[in-house]
Amino acid sequence: MSIQGLKIVTIGGGSSYTPELVEGFIKRYDELPVRELWLVDIPEGEEKLNIVGELAKRMVKKAGVPMDIRLTLDRRKALEGADFVTTQFRVGRLEARMKDEKIPLKYGVIGQETNGPGGLFKGLRTIPVILDIIKDMKELCPDAWLINFTNPAGMVTEAVLRYGNYKKVVGLCNVPIGMRMGVAKLLGVDARRVHIDFAGLNHMVFGVNIYVDGNNMTEELIDRLTSGEASGITMRNIVDLGWEPGFLKGLKILPCPYHRYYFQTSKMLAEEMEAAKTVGTRAEVVKKLEDELFELYKDPNLDIKPPQLEKRGGAYYSDAACSLITSIYNDKRDIQPVNTQNNGAIASIPNESAVEVNCVITKEGPKPIAVGDLPVAVRGLVQQIKSFERVAAEAAVTGDYNTALVAMTINPLVPSDTIAKQILDEMLEAHKEYLPQFF
Amino acid sequence: MSIQGLKIVTIGGGSSYTPELVEGFIKRYDELPVRELWLVDIPEGEEKLNIVGELAKRMVKKAGVPMDIRLTLDRRKALEGADFVTTQFRVGRLEARMKDEKIPLKYGVIGQETNGPGGLFKGLRTIPVILDIIKDMKELCPDAWLINFTNPAGMVTEAVLRYGNYKKVVGLCNVPIGMRMGVAKLLGVDARRVHIDFAGLNHMVFGVNIYVDGNNMTEELIDRLTSGEASGITMRNIVDLGWEPGFLKGLKILPCPYHRYYFQTSKMLAEEMEAAKTVGTRAEVVKKLEDELFELYKDPNLDIKPPQLEKRGGAYYSDAACSLITSIYNDKRDIQPVNTQNNGAIASIPNESAVEVNCVITKEGPKPIAVGDLPVAVRGLVQQIKSFERVAAEAAVTGDYNTALVAMTINPLVPSDTIAKQILDEMLEAHKEYLPQFF
Amino acid sequence: MSIQGLKIVTIGGGSSYTPELVEGFIKRYDELPVRELWLVDIPEGEEKLNIVGELAKRMVKKAGVPMDIRLTLDRRKALEGADFVTTQFRVGRLEARMKDEKIPLKYGVIGQETNGPGGLFKGLRTIPVILDIIKDMKELCPDAWLINFTNPAGMVTEAVLRYGNYKKVVGLCNVPIGMRMGVAKLLGVDARRVHIDFAGLNHMVFGVNIYVDGNNMTEELIDRLTSGEASGITMRNIVDLGWEPGFLKGLKILPCPYHRYYFQTSKMLAEEMEAAKTVGTRAEVVKKLEDELFELYKDPNLDIKPPQLEKRGGAYYSDAACSLITSIYNDKRDIQPVNTQNNGAIASIPNESAVEVNCVITKEGPKPIAVGDLPVAVRGLVQQIKSFERVAAEAAVTGDYNTALVAMTINPLVPSDTIAKQILDEMLEAHKEYLPQFF
Amino acid sequence: MSIQGLKIVTIGGGSSYTPELVEGFIKRYDELPVRELWLVDIPEGEEKLNIVGELAKRMVKKAGVPMDIRLTLDRRKALEGADFVTTQFRVGRLEARMKDEKIPLKYGVIGQETNGPGGLFKGLRTIPVILDIIKDMKELCPDAWLINFTNPAGMVTEAVLRYGNYKKVVGLCNVPIGMRMGVAKLLGVDARRVHIDFAGLNHMVFGVNIYVDGNNMTEELIDRLTSGEASGITMRNIVDLGWEPGFLKGLKILPCPYHRYYFQTSKMLAEEMEAAKTVGTRAEVVKKLEDELFELYKDPNLDIKPPQLEKRGGAYYSDAACSLITSIYNDKRDIQPVNTQNNGAIASIPNESAVEVNCVITKEGPKPIAVGDLPVAVRGLVQQIKSFERVAAEAAVTGDYNTALVAMTINPLVPSDTIAKQILDEMLEAHKEYLPQFF
Ligand SMILES: [Mn+2]
Ligand SMILES: [Mn+2]
Ligand SMILES: [Mn+2]
Ligand SMILES: [Mn+2]
């Protein structure tokens, strides 16, 4: 940290999420003195970067904090001497995500942009870029923490640990905080009274125990969830299909919204196919929302985060990100669920793999709390997604076609090796420009 | 062992397989002096027991070995002082298997009578009976080995270890020997020159390395398998759909025929639905074959195993079973692939769980050869079937509806919790008479 | 917890430590409303119980808190409805400890009252009593937490988990807090700024990383410790012999004072033999201190914890114990080093064994923070003490002579099986009255 | 393998053991067609190499097998195209071993030339040479197997796996075969009827189960061993001190002779100190034996292995080595106890570490048989020796003084860090010429 305060670099700074992040830093300025916030983007994103950057400057000015907002297309310059680097970029932008979702659907397969076939391609596009950033960081800011929000966050964290050989990385997701908020709402209590033992993988995380004021309420919560009176805990971007009461009662733990893709595959597929015909895929919906947001951002009179942003699907995002950075910076030793090296916390996952688990957040990073093992019933699925993440990361690094085909085939959403090949081939072609390692 | 020779008890002795077993014992009489072979069945199977039993007597007589064939409906009497007990019974007979296959198909789901929804119900019907046999064995022949062929053999072995608390159990399957024969044929070499490192679970076993004369030929074999010139390694009862060359090349190990259910789910489903409309389900095909076999068996002039039996799908069965018993009896310390307690042989499976793995066969039973871990790509699926087996076994023992629903939902062939519930409910009702623990 | 506040039961309430505990509860009354503190002892301890109890009453009165001090010899009555049970008794009193220390010395072996031959006998005497308390607790206060200070605390925790099958147990020791205080003093900083990653076993715990304000200072600390300027981190009851600089630098972690018994066996033995001839064994020194303390306690004008108590060797004891109870009661989720079930926190120790490790303290008890694995260099010794603890606990439960002999022989302080047998035989005889399971 | 037969290279070919090896190859010529046996030595050993080499030639001639004996000082030339490389050299010859034994004794510590302080120095001298050979092998005969007899064989195998990154290595020892012979003699049966489940580390191996004709006789054997009628199972080079009956009965497994160093440290020390005063250390005894052997070898009329060689302490050596090579060459898949990568065979040892365990010997090398875990009682000591081996290997590779001091201090035979330092310093000086990495 430089003497004057922290230097934070946000790669993909032109993202529509940025105002939340800026708001988060402003709110916490007293304990987290960010003196420079560098927003970095690529030439294709320059226009958005400027729009968002100007809004950020207005927000900072209004708040009256001495935070310097810097806009640049020069990533290496930005990284120099950084204390924290956050990554929230999207290789190929929403257009690529649309393909991630639409191409699989043509073959009757859910695209699922993180742990599904779409996620495989998002990983193939993203991992080489992240590893490139890591290479720069090792040179320009070797002590900086990488806080990654870029999806697929689990696969990316795995790749940074395993292939980037960089340990100061944390993967972040708003699913856990969303589950906590949802539980609080369902039980009618303040979210601060709710604690959840999270364990699993990114977008494959379970609430193993749910507490209110430290009292274990897991069973009561599941009773509520399955009693019909509550619509369940879900997220804006995943349609709520409910759970079979007996299934949840038998499981005895709380799945995350993304589990619906795996435990309700056929229902989710039907829903997505229907949506594709009507409202469009999630990417298309998001695209429209984003366009509207940027219209708002352009308004020179806007100097706060506009409330419409919360519809975007990134709720609690800023809270999670800024909380994490604040706790690292201040060695707070509070508990947050993040993606980090397992280190024995979850028994059946290799020690060196990335998991999403409650951690004590220290100046030396997250220290996972040991959970022993996940319930037998879910251990297989979790392992399967970990297998998928690892093979996908290997394919991203090697550019090997067969490895990519294995990753696609073993994904639980993909119903055969032949369909896997068809989707793979069409998607490789469609994303060609972002996948030099395969061509 | 009594002084006069071995006493072997075959529960489900009226099975159409029995002549193979008898042939196997006759062939090995010199090193495996079976003096009494007790064929046990239930009253409903008495007619078949008599038909098979008389054939067995004729076979023994023709061979000129002093093996006493005993037919009985009194299981406890048979078990008294037994040295080996083999189990090959089928609770509910082929009629139950038909339901196991047909009901899921109504919901667009493969029945799969071992590791699929059908296998769940076969387990729910079978495990209580096996545990009852174990109870008798502990009392009447506590030193006897249980050699189980009854499917789902993996789940049954797991249940005997975990809930029967009986360690002298081995689960047996003809898939590994079939793979070895298939490899030999494909490579054009004598099967005795082929060795395969088997590892995985029952009907979820992989050939991790394939050797000819001790030389590792795995890569060559996969090249052959994917070159189009060979139709692959399959088994009579699983249609051969081929593999995507790139998938197999990326996997780098040899799947077993049952892996098609998981890596080619949609194709297998289409095939099964088609078959159901034309030739009938596998159970119906088998039923017809069995009826024909019993017609043959009735012939008082038949005194050998009729060659038609090999079409039944149980090829190499006798060889595997008798080989195993012979090696235990003679402390042969040769290597055979069986289902036994893992004990560290496969890293990501719990030590106390059942696995299918190459073992040194000793008088104290099978000692698994350590394989380290399975390739990352398949670790997840294997774990998932193990989760399924364990939850299913728990449901069989407890009769808990929710646990059964979890087992059904986590099965990789079942596409949602709601479909799981529908299949479960209809199957519980259909098999009611064999599932007292649930009613 | 009853509506009126907490009921806490202290078994071995007549201990000289009790005033510290009482002071701790008084100090924390606002957040930890102890309404009843039951001090329980056995008839032989009645006199001391009364002396300590009267002092406790005077302390409470002076502090003006409505805490009810109850003295009783009826353990079952005390346990009824308890919220927390603390155990700090000593089977056979200091006389037994003297034998634990003196008999081994006759054979040229350090007695070491916790992880040495003395500890074995302390365990053999204590474990049956603890398991008896557990039996009562399961009946009379099944939701209560057992906070055990009785040594050997690691072995006792292991026994409660493994043989008592009671999970709500925490073993407590003042070694970690002592190390933290020592580090703070050595580095000249306030102890609240120091954080240590503790991992190992009771009296075999290491400071794996040492932080000041979250910054890792392990290397600097070891440099200081080995530079000759500092006398090291030690405890009142273990003579400070210093460490070979190169050894500590090579180890790269901070040993605890008890490690001197294992890494400096010959020096410690020489020191103890010398002490036995002059000042007496530690037990004799403590006996004298205790007698003096009880003289003080008798003074009807004394209504605070007398400062002399700190010399007793139990410094920070009250702080550790009351902190733990307060954090459990209030679900504080702060970090404390305690003895609890490993659950994967330390890789090479079985998941179900007791370890001493930093934990997040919640209403559901301590949740260990995963440390991955200990450095290779110390893994063996830690495992060896765990082997010793487990075999000793088994001997305590079974009363099997050979098992006890194995425990004694494998202890790293004992130089041969024959000397082990000699010590074992003499000690069994000497402690006969407290070891009914062996006679 | 060249078309004309096998090329075997023996590094340290001038060893007095060589005639046994030659005899072993002659005996097995039919199944193991060794066409070239290259005996390699260093210039200082040229005289011995010639003496032994000439004897080998006479032996081969007498046997009438077409095995070409080649003597050379050019290691690289010998390695070119080799099929098997055996290593049996001794860096610093017996003079160095004398120091390994004598210097520690001066400080009241057993030297123990394999797992003790002497073994540490043998490792420090040997590992760099072995890693140099590995470097040559990777270049000149990358498919060759390294069969290492050079002690400390466990530490050397660990170093080759971990630092040489060469997987085709097997460590060999005659302790297991000696134990088997001893058991056979004790039970009065032919050794071929005896089978032992070996598990542990080199010179720290246990007979976990002992069978005669496949029947488990472990308990009977231990009864015999402790009944006083039998003197126990020992080896020529370790004095037999007997075991405390209760200790062995409690242990329930068979220790190896080297376990006496750890379970009877004080007795062994006294014995060695006495021996040093009278017959001399083991190294001195061996030196005398060797001199006598070489006198015999010189006799131009000698054309067989002289029977006196068996007194040397290497009994069964030839059998173990040639058996292993024959089984690898012929893919025999028989069971032999060797040092190889653990791979899960022993639960508490890391998968990638070397262990000594029963293996199935295949053309692809040894495949360990899973033993689950060692009994709790010995797990600690085994782990401790593994810690020692690993830290020692690291010191050998890095030449780091502090690492060497840690290795010396954690050795169970060394009573304090200060004595460790004294021994270390004196030995470093004494062996200076063979330890360039430290100077
Ligand atoms: Mn997310
Ligand atoms: Mn089968
Ligand atoms: Mn303590
Ligand atoms: Mn040896």
PDB file of N, CA and C in Angstrom, chain A residues 243-244 246-247 249-251 263-267 376-377 380 383-384 387 390 402 405-406 409-410 415-419 421, chain B residues 243-244 246-247 249-251 263-267 376-377 379-380 383-384 387 390 402 405-406 409-410 415-419 421:
ATOM      1  N   TRP A 243     -39.268 -26.625  -4.879  1.00  0.00           N
ATOM      2  CA  TRP A 243     -38.613 -27.916  -4.700  1.00  0.00           C
ATOM      3  C   TRP A 243     -39.656 -28.927  -4.270  1.00  0.00           C
ATOM      4  N   GLU A 244     -39.455 -30.163  -4.636  1.00  0.00           N
ATOM      5  CA  GLU A 244     -40.294 -31.220  -4.075  1.00  0.00           C
ATOM      6  C   GLU A 244     -40.054 -31.253  -2.573  1.00  0.00           C
ATOM      7  N   GLY A 246     -40.430 -33.442  -0.228  1.00  0.00           N
ATOM      8  CA  GLY A 246     -39.744 -34.624   0.290  1.00  0.00           C
ATOM      9  C   GLY A 246     -38.273 -34.630  -0.066  1.00  0.00           C
ATOM     10  N   PHE A 247     -37.946 -34.106  -1.223  1.00  0.00           N
ATOM     11  CA  PHE A 247     -36.551 -34.075  -1.644  1.00  0.00           C
ATOM     12  C   PHE A 247     -35.734 -33.187  -0.715  1.00  0.00           C
ATOM     13  N   LYS A 249     -36.554 -32.190   2.278  1.00  0.00           N
ATOM     14  CA  LYS A 249     -36.541 -32.762   3.633  1.00  0.00           C
ATOM     15  C   LYS A 249     -35.546 -33.907   3.753  1.00  0.00           C
ATOM     16  N   GLY A 250     -35.430 -34.658   2.679  1.00  0.00           N
ATOM     17  CA  GLY A 250     -34.465 -35.758   2.699  1.00  0.00           C
ATOM     18  C   GLY A 250     -33.030 -35.257   2.597  1.00  0.00           C
ATOM     19  N   LEU A 251     -32.850 -34.166   1.877  1.00  0.00           N
ATOM     20  CA  LEU A 251     -31.516 -33.603   1.674  1.00  0.00           C
ATOM     21  C   LEU A 251     -30.980 -33.000   2.970  1.00  0.00           C
ATOM     22  N   PHE A 263     -30.863 -30.456 -10.251  1.00  0.00           N
ATOM     23  CA  PHE A 263     -31.903 -31.282  -9.635  1.00  0.00           C
ATOM     24  C   PHE A 263     -33.256 -31.109 -10.328  1.00  0.00           C
ATOM     25  N   GLN A 264     -33.336 -30.133 -11.236  1.00  0.00           N
ATOM     26  CA  GLN A 264     -34.594 -29.912 -11.958  1.00  0.00           C
ATOM     27  C   GLN A 264     -34.298 -29.605 -13.424  1.00  0.00           C
ATOM     28  N   THR A 265     -33.387 -30.366 -13.972  1.00  0.00           N
ATOM     29  CA  THR A 265     -32.894 -30.085 -15.319  1.00  0.00           C
ATOM     30  C   THR A 265     -34.027 -29.967 -16.343  1.00  0.00           C
ATOM     31  N   SER A 266     -34.925 -30.933 -16.350  1.00  0.00           N
ATOM     32  CA  SER A 266     -35.956 -30.935 -17.387  1.00  0.00           C
ATOM     33  C   SER A 266     -36.882 -29.729 -17.243  1.00  0.00           C
ATOM     34  N   LYS A 267     -37.214 -29.376 -16.014  1.00  0.00           N
ATOM     35  CA  LYS A 267     -38.079 -28.207 -15.807  1.00  0.00           C
ATOM     36  C   LYS A 267     -37.383 -26.920 -16.228  1.00  0.00           C
ATOM     37  N   VAL A 376     -23.589 -37.125   2.182  1.00  0.00           N
ATOM     38  CA  VAL A 376     -23.337 -38.122   1.132  1.00  0.00           C
ATOM     39  C   VAL A 376     -24.132 -37.812  -0.137  1.00  0.00           C
ATOM     40  N   ALA A 377     -25.374 -37.407   0.038  1.00  0.00           N
ATOM     41  CA  ALA A 377     -26.270 -37.260  -1.114  1.00  0.00           C
ATOM     42  C   ALA A 377     -25.768 -36.264  -2.154  1.00  0.00           C
ATOM     43  N   GLY A 380     -21.507 -36.428  -4.678  1.00  0.00           N
ATOM     44  CA  GLY A 380     -21.243 -36.826  -6.057  1.00  0.00           C
ATOM     45  C   GLY A 380     -21.400 -35.672  -7.032  1.00  0.00           C
ATOM     46  N   GLN A 383     -18.586 -33.193  -6.682  1.00  0.00           N
ATOM     47  CA  GLN A 383     -17.370 -33.734  -7.291  1.00  0.00           C
ATOM     48  C   GLN A 383     -17.448 -33.645  -8.809  1.00  0.00           C
ATOM     49  N   GLN A 384     -18.635 -33.858  -9.342  1.00  0.00           N
ATOM     50  CA  GLN A 384     -18.786 -33.856 -10.788  1.00  0.00           C
ATOM     51  C   GLN A 384     -18.550 -32.456 -11.367  1.00  0.00           C
ATOM     52  N   SER A 387     -14.882 -31.906 -11.230  1.00  0.00           N
ATOM     53  CA  SER A 387     -14.253 -32.576 -12.378  1.00  0.00           C
ATOM     54  C   SER A 387     -14.407 -31.716 -13.627  1.00  0.00           C
ATOM     55  N   ARG A 390     -12.191 -28.654 -13.545  1.00  0.00           N
ATOM     56  CA  ARG A 390     -10.771 -28.938 -13.733  1.00  0.00           C
ATOM     57  C   ARG A 390     -10.456 -29.307 -15.176  1.00  0.00           C
ATOM     58  N   ASN A 402      -9.842 -32.538 -27.699  1.00  0.00           N
ATOM     59  CA  ASN A 402     -10.407 -33.700 -27.004  1.00  0.00           C
ATOM     60  C   ASN A 402     -10.682 -33.410 -25.534  1.00  0.00           C
ATOM     61  N   LEU A 405     -13.809 -31.604 -25.355  1.00  0.00           N
ATOM     62  CA  LEU A 405     -14.935 -32.507 -25.598  1.00  0.00           C
ATOM     63  C   LEU A 405     -15.249 -33.331 -24.344  1.00  0.00           C
ATOM     64  N   VAL A 406     -14.215 -33.757 -23.657  1.00  0.00           N
ATOM     65  CA  VAL A 406     -14.447 -34.477 -22.390  1.00  0.00           C
ATOM     66  C   VAL A 406     -15.169 -33.553 -21.409  1.00  0.00           C
ATOM     67  N   THR A 409     -18.736 -33.267 -22.372  1.00  0.00           N
ATOM     68  CA  THR A 409     -19.498 -34.520 -22.211  1.00  0.00           C
ATOM     69  C   THR A 409     -19.781 -34.831 -20.742  1.00  0.00           C
ATOM     70  N   ILE A 410     -18.836 -34.574 -19.868  1.00  0.00           N
ATOM     71  CA  ILE A 410     -19.062 -34.933 -18.461  1.00  0.00           C
ATOM     72  C   ILE A 410     -19.935 -33.909 -17.750  1.00  0.00           C
ATOM     73  N   PRO A 415     -26.509 -34.409 -22.509  1.00  0.00           N
ATOM     74  CA  PRO A 415     -27.034 -35.770 -22.459  1.00  0.00           C
ATOM     75  C   PRO A 415     -26.274 -36.816 -23.257  1.00  0.00           C
ATOM     76  N   SER A 416     -25.281 -36.444 -24.055  1.00  0.00           N
ATOM     77  CA  SER A 416     -24.494 -37.494 -24.717  1.00  0.00           C
ATOM     78  C   SER A 416     -23.229 -36.920 -25.315  1.00  0.00           C
ATOM     79  N   ASP A 417     -22.295 -37.810 -25.572  1.00  0.00           N
ATOM     80  CA  ASP A 417     -21.020 -37.401 -26.162  1.00  0.00           C
ATOM     81  C   ASP A 417     -21.223 -36.810 -27.566  1.00  0.00           C
ATOM     82  N   THR A 418     -22.218 -37.331 -28.257  1.00  0.00           N
ATOM     83  CA  THR A 418     -22.442 -36.851 -29.621  1.00  0.00           C
ATOM     84  C   THR A 418     -23.035 -35.446 -29.615  1.00  0.00           C
ATOM     85  N   ILE A 419     -24.013 -35.229 -28.748  1.00  0.00           N
ATOM     86  CA  ILE A 419     -24.558 -33.876 -28.622  1.00  0.00           C
ATOM     87  C   ILE A 419     -23.465 -32.926 -28.114  1.00  0.00           C
ATOM     88  N   LYS A 421     -20.383 -33.089 -28.759  1.00  0.00           N
ATOM     89  CA  LYS A 421     -19.516 -32.756 -29.904  1.00  0.00           C
ATOM     90  C   LYS A 421     -20.183 -31.727 -30.815  1.00  0.00           C
TER      91      LYS A 421
ATOM     92  N   TRP B 243     -18.607 -44.759 -29.543  1.00  0.00           N
ATOM     93  CA  TRP B 243     -18.217 -43.594 -28.762  1.00  0.00           C
ATOM     94  C   TRP B 243     -17.718 -42.524 -29.701  1.00  0.00           C
ATOM     95  N   GLU B 244     -17.887 -41.295 -29.322  1.00  0.00           N
ATOM     96  CA  GLU B 244     -17.251 -40.224 -30.065  1.00  0.00           C
ATOM     97  C   GLU B 244     -15.740 -40.402 -29.946  1.00  0.00           C
ATOM     98  N   GLY B 246     -13.169 -38.484 -30.229  1.00  0.00           N
ATOM     99  CA  GLY B 246     -12.454 -37.479 -29.448  1.00  0.00           C
ATOM    100  C   GLY B 246     -12.707 -37.617 -27.960  1.00  0.00           C
ATOM    101  N   PHE B 247     -13.903 -38.018 -27.618  1.00  0.00           N
ATOM    102  CA  PHE B 247     -14.230 -38.190 -26.198  1.00  0.00           C
ATOM    103  C   PHE B 247     -13.367 -39.280 -25.587  1.00  0.00           C
ATOM    104  N   LYS B 249     -10.604 -40.523 -26.739  1.00  0.00           N
ATOM    105  CA  LYS B 249      -9.189 -40.144 -26.774  1.00  0.00           C
ATOM    106  C   LYS B 249      -8.852 -39.156 -25.669  1.00  0.00           C
ATOM    107  N   GLY B 250      -9.799 -38.299 -25.367  1.00  0.00           N
ATOM    108  CA  GLY B 250      -9.577 -37.344 -24.282  1.00  0.00           C
ATOM    109  C   GLY B 250      -9.653 -38.015 -22.922  1.00  0.00           C
ATOM    110  N   LEU B 251     -10.495 -39.027 -22.810  1.00  0.00           N
ATOM    111  CA  LEU B 251     -10.686 -39.726 -21.542  1.00  0.00           C
ATOM    112  C   LEU B 251      -9.455 -40.542 -21.183  1.00  0.00           C
ATOM    113  N   PHE B 263     -22.849 -41.445 -20.325  1.00  0.00           N
ATOM    114  CA  PHE B 263     -22.191 -40.572 -21.296  1.00  0.00           C
ATOM    115  C   PHE B 263     -22.984 -40.478 -22.605  1.00  0.00           C
ATOM    116  N   GLN B 264     -24.017 -41.312 -22.729  1.00  0.00           N
ATOM    117  CA  GLN B 264     -24.831 -41.278 -23.953  1.00  0.00           C
ATOM    118  C   GLN B 264     -26.302 -41.438 -23.589  1.00  0.00           C
ATOM    119  N   THR B 265     -26.696 -40.738 -22.546  1.00  0.00           N
ATOM    120  CA  THR B 265     -28.036 -40.917 -21.989  1.00  0.00           C
ATOM    121  C   THR B 265     -29.135 -40.764 -23.030  1.00  0.00           C
ATOM    122  N   SER B 266     -29.055 -39.686 -23.804  1.00  0.00           N
ATOM    123  CA  SER B 266     -30.151 -39.439 -24.742  1.00  0.00           C
ATOM    124  C   SER B 266     -30.235 -40.529 -25.807  1.00  0.00           C
ATOM    125  N   LYS B 267     -29.079 -40.974 -26.287  1.00  0.00           N
ATOM    126  CA  LYS B 267     -29.092 -42.031 -27.292  1.00  0.00           C
ATOM    127  C   LYS B 267     -29.637 -43.337 -26.721  1.00  0.00           C
ATOM    128  N   VAL B 376      -9.225 -37.340 -13.281  1.00  0.00           N
ATOM    129  CA  VAL B 376     -10.120 -36.269 -12.834  1.00  0.00           C
ATOM    130  C   VAL B 376     -11.469 -36.318 -13.562  1.00  0.00           C
ATOM    131  N   ALA B 377     -11.430 -36.570 -14.853  1.00  0.00           N
ATOM    132  CA  ALA B 377     -12.641 -36.454 -15.659  1.00  0.00           C
ATOM    133  C   ALA B 377     -13.764 -37.377 -15.206  1.00  0.00           C
ATOM    134  N   ARG B 379     -13.938 -38.846 -12.023  1.00  0.00           N
ATOM    135  CA  ARG B 379     -14.059 -38.903 -10.568  1.00  0.00           C
ATOM    136  C   ARG B 379     -15.443 -38.469 -10.097  1.00  0.00           C
ATOM    137  N   GLY B 380     -15.981 -37.462 -10.767  1.00  0.00           N
ATOM    138  CA  GLY B 380     -17.281 -36.938 -10.351  1.00  0.00           C
ATOM    139  C   GLY B 380     -18.392 -37.940 -10.564  1.00  0.00           C
ATOM    140  N   GLN B 383     -18.193 -40.772  -8.125  1.00  0.00           N
ATOM    141  CA  GLN B 383     -18.642 -40.331  -6.801  1.00  0.00           C
ATOM    142  C   GLN B 383     -20.169 -40.228  -6.770  1.00  0.00           C
ATOM    143  N   GLN B 384     -20.726 -39.798  -7.871  1.00  0.00           N
ATOM    144  CA  GLN B 384     -22.169 -39.605  -7.899  1.00  0.00           C
ATOM    145  C   GLN B 384     -22.912 -40.941  -7.787  1.00  0.00           C
ATOM    146  N   SER B 387     -22.608 -41.975  -4.226  1.00  0.00           N
ATOM    147  CA  SER B 387     -23.622 -41.260  -3.428  1.00  0.00           C
ATOM    148  C   SER B 387     -24.974 -41.942  -3.599  1.00  0.00           C
ATOM    149  N   ARG B 390     -25.162 -45.250  -1.783  1.00  0.00           N
ATOM    150  CA  ARG B 390     -25.217 -45.134  -0.326  1.00  0.00           C
ATOM    151  C   ARG B 390     -26.575 -44.642   0.148  1.00  0.00           C
ATOM    152  N   ASN B 402     -38.493 -40.020   2.133  1.00  0.00           N
ATOM    153  CA  ASN B 402     -37.700 -38.884   1.664  1.00  0.00           C
ATOM    154  C   ASN B 402     -36.298 -39.312   1.238  1.00  0.00           C
ATOM    155  N   LEU B 405     -36.556 -40.693  -2.091  1.00  0.00           N
ATOM    156  CA  LEU B 405     -36.748 -39.634  -3.085  1.00  0.00           C
ATOM    157  C   LEU B 405     -35.420 -38.934  -3.396  1.00  0.00           C
ATOM    158  N   VAL B 406     -34.616 -38.735  -2.368  1.00  0.00           N
ATOM    159  CA  VAL B 406     -33.288 -38.152  -2.610  1.00  0.00           C
ATOM    160  C   VAL B 406     -32.476 -39.086  -3.512  1.00  0.00           C
ATOM    161  N   THR B 409     -33.705 -38.774  -7.003  1.00  0.00           N
ATOM    162  CA  THR B 409     -33.429 -37.472  -7.621  1.00  0.00           C
ATOM    163  C   THR B 409     -31.956 -37.300  -7.982  1.00  0.00           C
ATOM    164  N   ILE B 410     -31.062 -37.796  -7.134  1.00  0.00           N
ATOM    165  CA  ILE B 410     -29.637 -37.585  -7.425  1.00  0.00           C
ATOM    166  C   ILE B 410     -29.117 -38.554  -8.480  1.00  0.00           C
ATOM    167  N   PRO B 415     -34.145 -36.626 -14.539  1.00  0.00           N
ATOM    168  CA  PRO B 415     -33.949 -35.219 -14.899  1.00  0.00           C
ATOM    169  C   PRO B 415     -34.564 -34.189 -13.957  1.00  0.00           C
ATOM    170  N   SER B 416     -35.345 -34.596 -12.954  1.00  0.00           N
ATOM    171  CA  SER B 416     -35.812 -33.588 -12.001  1.00  0.00           C
ATOM    172  C   SER B 416     -36.399 -34.237 -10.769  1.00  0.00           C
ATOM    173  N   ASP B 417     -36.477 -33.454  -9.724  1.00  0.00           N
ATOM    174  CA  ASP B 417     -37.039 -33.957  -8.467  1.00  0.00           C
ATOM    175  C   ASP B 417     -38.512 -34.342  -8.626  1.00  0.00           C
ATOM    176  N   THR B 418     -39.206 -33.613  -9.488  1.00  0.00           N
ATOM    177  CA  THR B 418     -40.635 -33.895  -9.668  1.00  0.00           C
ATOM    178  C   THR B 418     -40.837 -35.201 -10.434  1.00  0.00           C
ATOM    179  N   ILE B 419     -40.068 -35.385 -11.482  1.00  0.00           N
ATOM    180  CA  ILE B 419     -40.154 -36.662 -12.196  1.00  0.00           C
ATOM    181  C   ILE B 419     -39.700 -37.786 -11.272  1.00  0.00           C
ATOM    182  N   LYS B 421     -40.123 -37.966  -8.143  1.00  0.00           N
ATOM    183  CA  LYS B 421     -41.250 -38.269  -7.241  1.00  0.00           C
ATOM    184  C   LYS B 421     -42.318 -39.091  -7.956  1.00  0.00           C
TER     185      LYS B 421
END
